[in-house]
Coordinates of N, CA and C in Angstrom, one line a residue:
X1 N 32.4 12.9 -1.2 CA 31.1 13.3 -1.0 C 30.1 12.5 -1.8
X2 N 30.7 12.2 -3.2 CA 29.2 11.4 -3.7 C 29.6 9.5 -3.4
X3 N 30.7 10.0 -3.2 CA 30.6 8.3 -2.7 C 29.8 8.0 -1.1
X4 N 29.6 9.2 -0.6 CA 29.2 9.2 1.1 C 27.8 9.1 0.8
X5 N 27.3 10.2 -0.2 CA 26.0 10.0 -0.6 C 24.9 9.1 -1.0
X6 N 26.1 8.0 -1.8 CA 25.4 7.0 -2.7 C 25.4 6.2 -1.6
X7 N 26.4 5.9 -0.9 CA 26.8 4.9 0.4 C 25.2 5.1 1.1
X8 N 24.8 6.4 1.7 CA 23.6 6.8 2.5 C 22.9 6.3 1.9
X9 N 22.7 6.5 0.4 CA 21.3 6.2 -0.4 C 20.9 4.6 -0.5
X10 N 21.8 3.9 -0.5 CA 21.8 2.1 -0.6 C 21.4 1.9 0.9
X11 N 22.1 2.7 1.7 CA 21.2 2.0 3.4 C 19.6 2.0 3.0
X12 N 19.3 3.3 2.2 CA 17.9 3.7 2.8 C 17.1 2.6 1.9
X13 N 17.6 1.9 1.1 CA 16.7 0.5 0.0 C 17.6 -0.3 0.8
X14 N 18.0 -0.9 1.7 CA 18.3 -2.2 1.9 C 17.1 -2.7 2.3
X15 N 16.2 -2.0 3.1 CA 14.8 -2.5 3.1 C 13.9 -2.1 1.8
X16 N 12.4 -2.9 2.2 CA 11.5 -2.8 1.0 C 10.5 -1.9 1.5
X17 N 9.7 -1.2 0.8 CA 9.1 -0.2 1.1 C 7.7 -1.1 1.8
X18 N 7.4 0.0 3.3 CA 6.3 -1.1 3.5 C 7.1 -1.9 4.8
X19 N 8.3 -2.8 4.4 CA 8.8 -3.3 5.8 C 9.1 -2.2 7.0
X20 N 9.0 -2.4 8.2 CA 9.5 -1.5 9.6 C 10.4 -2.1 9.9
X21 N 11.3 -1.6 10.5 CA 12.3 -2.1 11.4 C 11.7 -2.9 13.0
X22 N 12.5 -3.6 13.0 CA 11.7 -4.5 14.0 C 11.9 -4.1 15.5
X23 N 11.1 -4.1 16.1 CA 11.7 -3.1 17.8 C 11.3 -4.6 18.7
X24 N 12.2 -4.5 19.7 CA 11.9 -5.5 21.2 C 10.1 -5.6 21.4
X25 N 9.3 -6.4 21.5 CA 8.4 -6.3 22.0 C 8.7 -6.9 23.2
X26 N 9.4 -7.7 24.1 CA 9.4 -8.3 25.3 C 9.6 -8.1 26.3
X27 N 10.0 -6.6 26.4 CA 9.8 -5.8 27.5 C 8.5 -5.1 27.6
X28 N 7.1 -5.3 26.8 CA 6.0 -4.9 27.0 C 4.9 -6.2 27.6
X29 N 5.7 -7.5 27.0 CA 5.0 -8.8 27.3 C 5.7 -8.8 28.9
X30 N 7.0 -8.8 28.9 CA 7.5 -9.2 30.8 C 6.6 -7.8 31.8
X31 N 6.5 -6.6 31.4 CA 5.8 -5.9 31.9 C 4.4 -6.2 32.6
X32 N 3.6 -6.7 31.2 CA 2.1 -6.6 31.6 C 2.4 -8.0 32.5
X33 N 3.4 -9.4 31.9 CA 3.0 -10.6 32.7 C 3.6 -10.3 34.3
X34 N 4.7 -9.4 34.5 CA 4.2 -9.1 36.0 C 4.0 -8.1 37.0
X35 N 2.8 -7.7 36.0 CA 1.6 -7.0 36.5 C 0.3 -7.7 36.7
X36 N 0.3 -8.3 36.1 CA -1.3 -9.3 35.5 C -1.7 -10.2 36.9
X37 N -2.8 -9.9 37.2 CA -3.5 -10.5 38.4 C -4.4 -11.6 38.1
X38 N -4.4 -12.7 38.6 CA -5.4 -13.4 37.9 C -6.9 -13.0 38.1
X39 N -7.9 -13.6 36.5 CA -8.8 -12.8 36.5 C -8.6 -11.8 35.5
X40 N -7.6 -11.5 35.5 CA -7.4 -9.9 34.4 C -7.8 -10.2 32.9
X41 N -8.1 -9.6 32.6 CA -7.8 -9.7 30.9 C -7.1 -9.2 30.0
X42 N -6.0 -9.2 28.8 CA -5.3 -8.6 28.0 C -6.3 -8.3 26.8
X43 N -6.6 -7.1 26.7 CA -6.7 -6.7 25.2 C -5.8 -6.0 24.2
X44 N -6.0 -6.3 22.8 CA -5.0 -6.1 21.9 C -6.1 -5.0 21.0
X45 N -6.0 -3.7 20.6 CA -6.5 -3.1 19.1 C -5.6 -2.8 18.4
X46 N -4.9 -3.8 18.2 CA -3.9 -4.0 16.8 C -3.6 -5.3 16.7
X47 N -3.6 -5.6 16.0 CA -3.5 -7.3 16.0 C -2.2 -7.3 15.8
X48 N -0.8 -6.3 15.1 CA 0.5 -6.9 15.1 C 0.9 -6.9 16.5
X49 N 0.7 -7.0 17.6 CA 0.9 -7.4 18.5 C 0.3 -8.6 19.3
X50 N -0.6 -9.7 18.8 CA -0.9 -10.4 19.2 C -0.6 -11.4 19.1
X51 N 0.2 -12.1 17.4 CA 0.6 -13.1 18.0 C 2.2 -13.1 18.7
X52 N 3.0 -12.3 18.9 CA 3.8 -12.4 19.4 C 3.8 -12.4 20.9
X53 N 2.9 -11.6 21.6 CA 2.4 -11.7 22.6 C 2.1 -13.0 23.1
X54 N 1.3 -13.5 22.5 CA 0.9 -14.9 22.3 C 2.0 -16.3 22.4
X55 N 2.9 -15.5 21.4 CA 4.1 -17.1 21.4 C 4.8 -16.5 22.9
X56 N 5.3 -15.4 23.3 CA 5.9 -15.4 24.4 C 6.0 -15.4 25.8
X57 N 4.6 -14.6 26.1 CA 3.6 -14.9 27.1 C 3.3 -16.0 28.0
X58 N 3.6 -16.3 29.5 CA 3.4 -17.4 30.0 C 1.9 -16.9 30.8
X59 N 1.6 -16.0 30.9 CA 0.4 -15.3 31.8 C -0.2 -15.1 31.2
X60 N -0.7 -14.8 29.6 CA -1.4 -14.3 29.1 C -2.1 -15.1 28.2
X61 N -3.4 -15.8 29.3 CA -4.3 -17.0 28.6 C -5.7 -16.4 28.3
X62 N -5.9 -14.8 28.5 CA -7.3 -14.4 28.9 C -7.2 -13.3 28.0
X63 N -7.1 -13.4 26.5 CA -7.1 -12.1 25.6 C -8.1 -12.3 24.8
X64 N -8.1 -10.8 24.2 CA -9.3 -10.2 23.3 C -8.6 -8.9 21.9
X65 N -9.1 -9.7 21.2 CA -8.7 -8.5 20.1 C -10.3 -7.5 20.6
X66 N -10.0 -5.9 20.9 CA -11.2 -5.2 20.6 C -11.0 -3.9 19.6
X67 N -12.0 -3.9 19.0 CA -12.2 -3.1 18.2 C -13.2 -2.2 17.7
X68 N -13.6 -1.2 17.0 CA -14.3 -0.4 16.2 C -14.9 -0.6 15.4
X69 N -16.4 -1.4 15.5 CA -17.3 -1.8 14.1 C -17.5 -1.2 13.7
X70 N -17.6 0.3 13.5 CA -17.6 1.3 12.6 C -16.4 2.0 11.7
X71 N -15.1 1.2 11.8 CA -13.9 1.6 11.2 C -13.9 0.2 10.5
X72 N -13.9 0.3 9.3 CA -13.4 -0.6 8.0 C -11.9 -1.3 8.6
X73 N -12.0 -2.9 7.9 CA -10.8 -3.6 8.3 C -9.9 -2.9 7.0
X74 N -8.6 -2.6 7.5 CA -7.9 -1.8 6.5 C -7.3 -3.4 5.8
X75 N -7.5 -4.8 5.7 CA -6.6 -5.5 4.9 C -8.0 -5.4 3.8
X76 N -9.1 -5.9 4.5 CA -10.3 -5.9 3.1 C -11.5 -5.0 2.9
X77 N -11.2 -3.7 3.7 CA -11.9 -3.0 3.3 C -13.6 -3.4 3.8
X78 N -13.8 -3.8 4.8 CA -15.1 -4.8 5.2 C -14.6 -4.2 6.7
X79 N -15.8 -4.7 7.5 CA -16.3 -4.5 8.9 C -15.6 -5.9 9.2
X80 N -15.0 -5.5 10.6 CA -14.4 -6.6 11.4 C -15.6 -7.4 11.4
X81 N -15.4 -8.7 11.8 CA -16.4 -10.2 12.1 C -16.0 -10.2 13.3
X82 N -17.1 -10.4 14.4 CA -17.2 -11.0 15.8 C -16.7 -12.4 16.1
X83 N -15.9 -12.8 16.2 CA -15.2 -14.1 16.4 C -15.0 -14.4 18.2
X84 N -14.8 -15.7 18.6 CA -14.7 -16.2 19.9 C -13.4 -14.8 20.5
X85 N -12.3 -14.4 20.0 CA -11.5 -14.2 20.7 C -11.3 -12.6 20.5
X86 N -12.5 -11.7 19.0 CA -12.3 -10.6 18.5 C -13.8 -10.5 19.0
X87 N -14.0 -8.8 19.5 CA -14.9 -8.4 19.7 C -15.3 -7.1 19.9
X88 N -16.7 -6.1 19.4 CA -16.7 -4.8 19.3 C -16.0 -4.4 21.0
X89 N -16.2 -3.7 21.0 CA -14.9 -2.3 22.2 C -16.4 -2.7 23.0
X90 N -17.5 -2.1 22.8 CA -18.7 -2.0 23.7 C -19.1 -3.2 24.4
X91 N -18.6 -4.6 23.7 CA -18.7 -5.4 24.6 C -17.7 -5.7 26.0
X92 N -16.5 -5.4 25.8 CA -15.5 -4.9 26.8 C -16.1 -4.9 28.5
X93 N -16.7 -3.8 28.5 CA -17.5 -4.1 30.1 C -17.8 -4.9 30.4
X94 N -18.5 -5.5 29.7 CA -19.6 -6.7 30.1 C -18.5 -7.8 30.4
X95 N -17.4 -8.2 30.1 CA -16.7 -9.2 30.5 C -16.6 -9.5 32.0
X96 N -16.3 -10.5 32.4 CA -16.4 -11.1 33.8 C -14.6 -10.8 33.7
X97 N -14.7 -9.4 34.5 CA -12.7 -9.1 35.0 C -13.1 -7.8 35.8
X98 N -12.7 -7.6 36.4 CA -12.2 -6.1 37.0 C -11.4 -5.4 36.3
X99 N -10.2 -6.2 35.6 CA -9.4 -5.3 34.8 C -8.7 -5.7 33.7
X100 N -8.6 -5.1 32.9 CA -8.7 -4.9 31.1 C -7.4 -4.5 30.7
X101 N -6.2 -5.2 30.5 CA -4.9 -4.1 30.1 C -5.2 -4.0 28.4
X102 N -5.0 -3.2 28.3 CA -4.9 -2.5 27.0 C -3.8 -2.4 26.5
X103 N -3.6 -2.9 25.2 CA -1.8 -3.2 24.6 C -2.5 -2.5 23.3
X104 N -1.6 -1.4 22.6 CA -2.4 -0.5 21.8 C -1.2 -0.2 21.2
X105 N -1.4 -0.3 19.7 CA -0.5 0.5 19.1 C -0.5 0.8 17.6
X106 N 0.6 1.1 16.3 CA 0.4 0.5 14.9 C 1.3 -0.2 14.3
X107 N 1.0 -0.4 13.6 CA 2.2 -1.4 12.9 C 3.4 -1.2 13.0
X108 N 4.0 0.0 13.0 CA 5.6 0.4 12.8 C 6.1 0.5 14.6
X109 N 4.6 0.4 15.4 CA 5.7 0.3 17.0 C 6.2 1.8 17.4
X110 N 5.8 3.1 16.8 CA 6.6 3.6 16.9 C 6.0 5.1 17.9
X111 N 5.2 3.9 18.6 CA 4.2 5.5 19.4 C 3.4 6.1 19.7
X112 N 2.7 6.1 17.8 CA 1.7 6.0 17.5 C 0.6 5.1 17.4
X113 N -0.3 5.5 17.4 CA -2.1 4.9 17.6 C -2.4 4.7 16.2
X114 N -3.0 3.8 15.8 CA -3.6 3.6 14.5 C -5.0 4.4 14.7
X115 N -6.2 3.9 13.2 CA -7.5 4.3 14.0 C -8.0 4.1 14.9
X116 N -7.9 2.5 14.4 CA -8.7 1.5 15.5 C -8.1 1.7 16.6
X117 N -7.1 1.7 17.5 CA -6.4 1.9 18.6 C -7.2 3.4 19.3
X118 N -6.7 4.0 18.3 CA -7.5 5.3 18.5 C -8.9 5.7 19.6
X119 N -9.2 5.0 18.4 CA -11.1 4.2 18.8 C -11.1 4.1 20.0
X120 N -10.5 2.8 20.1 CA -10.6 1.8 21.2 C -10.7 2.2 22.6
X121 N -9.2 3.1 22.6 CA -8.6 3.7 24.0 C -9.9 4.7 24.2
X122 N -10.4 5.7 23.5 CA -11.4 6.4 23.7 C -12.4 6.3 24.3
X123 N -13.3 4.5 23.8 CA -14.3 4.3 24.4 C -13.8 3.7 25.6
X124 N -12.5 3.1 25.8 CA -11.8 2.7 27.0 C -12.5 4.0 28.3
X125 N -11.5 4.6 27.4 CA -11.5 6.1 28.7 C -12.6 7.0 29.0
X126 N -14.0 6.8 28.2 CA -15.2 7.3 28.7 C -16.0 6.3 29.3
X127 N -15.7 4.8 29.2 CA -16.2 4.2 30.4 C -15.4 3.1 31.1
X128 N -14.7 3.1 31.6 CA -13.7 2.6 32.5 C -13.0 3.8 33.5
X129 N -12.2 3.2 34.3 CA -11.4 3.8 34.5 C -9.8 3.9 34.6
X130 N -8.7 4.1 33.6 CA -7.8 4.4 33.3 C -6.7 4.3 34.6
X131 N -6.1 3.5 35.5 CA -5.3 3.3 36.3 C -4.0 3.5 35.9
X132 N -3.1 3.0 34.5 CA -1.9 3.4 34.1 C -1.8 3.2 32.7
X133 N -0.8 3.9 32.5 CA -0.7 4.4 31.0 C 1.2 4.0 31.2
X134 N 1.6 3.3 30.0 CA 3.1 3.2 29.8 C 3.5 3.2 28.0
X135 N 4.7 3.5 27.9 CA 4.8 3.4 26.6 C 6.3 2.6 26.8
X136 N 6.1 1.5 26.0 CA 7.7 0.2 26.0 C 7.5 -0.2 24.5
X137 N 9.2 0.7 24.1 CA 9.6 0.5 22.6 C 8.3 1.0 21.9
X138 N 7.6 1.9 21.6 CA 6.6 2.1 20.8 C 5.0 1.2 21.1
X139 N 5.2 0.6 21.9 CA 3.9 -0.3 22.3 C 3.0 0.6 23.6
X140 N 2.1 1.1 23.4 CA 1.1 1.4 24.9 C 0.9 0.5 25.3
X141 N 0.6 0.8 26.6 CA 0.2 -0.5 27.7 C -1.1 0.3 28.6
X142 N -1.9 0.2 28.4 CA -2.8 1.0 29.5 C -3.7 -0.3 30.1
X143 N -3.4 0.1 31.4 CA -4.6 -0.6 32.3 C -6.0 0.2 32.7
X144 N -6.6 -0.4 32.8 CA -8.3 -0.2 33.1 C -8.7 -1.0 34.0
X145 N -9.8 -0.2 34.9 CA -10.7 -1.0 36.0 C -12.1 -0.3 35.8
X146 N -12.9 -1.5 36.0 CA -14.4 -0.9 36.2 C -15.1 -0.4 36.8

């Protein structure tokens, strides 16, 4: 029994506190790429999914990080910066697409919505309109149309 014990207890530190266990994202990247119409756009409100998306992705040349200028960046504690490829949630509409997939999640993959995701989907779903909703390995996938 305490050898069974101690044996359980060294599994639970072979990781470092902070690391996740790593889950498939490529069944959320083959998904959206064949779904994706050209014209479409991919957005990300989590960034741990984007560059992976990114290296694996042969369809996915038309993305956007969006996000919540009023939710603090949790690495510095500061308001996101508007950058060519990051941009507030409100400008979203205004893009030249019909349709917006939404790849949403948090760091651990596991379901859950962070804030910003939170956010995001929200203003998603009070002005768009919401077409499908999936969940692969802990990653959301929601599509939107205008």
């Amino acid at each position: 029994s305490t050898l069974s014990s101690s044996s359980a207890a060294s599994d639970v530190y072979k990781r470092q506190v902070g690391v996740y266990i790593k889950k498939p994202i490529k069944p959320a990247i083959r998904f959206v790429e064949e779904n994706i119409k050209p014209g479409d756009i991919v957005g990300f409100s989590n960034r741990s999914s984007i560059p992976t998306f990114c290296l694996f992705a042969d369809n996915v040349v038309n993305y956007y990080e969006f996000y919540d200028p009023l939710i603090l960046n949790t690495d510095w504690n500061r308001p996101l910066k508007e950058k060519p490829r990051s941009m507030p949630m409100q400008k979203a509409p205004s893009l030249d697409a019909k349709r917006i997939w939404l790849v949403a999640s948090n760091w651990r993959h596991d379901g859950g919505l962070d804030e910003q995701s939170k956010s995001v989907k929200k203003y998603f779903d009070e002005n768009m309109f919401q077409k499908l909703a999936k969940n692969l390995n802990g990653i959301w996938i929601y599509l939107y149309e205008k």
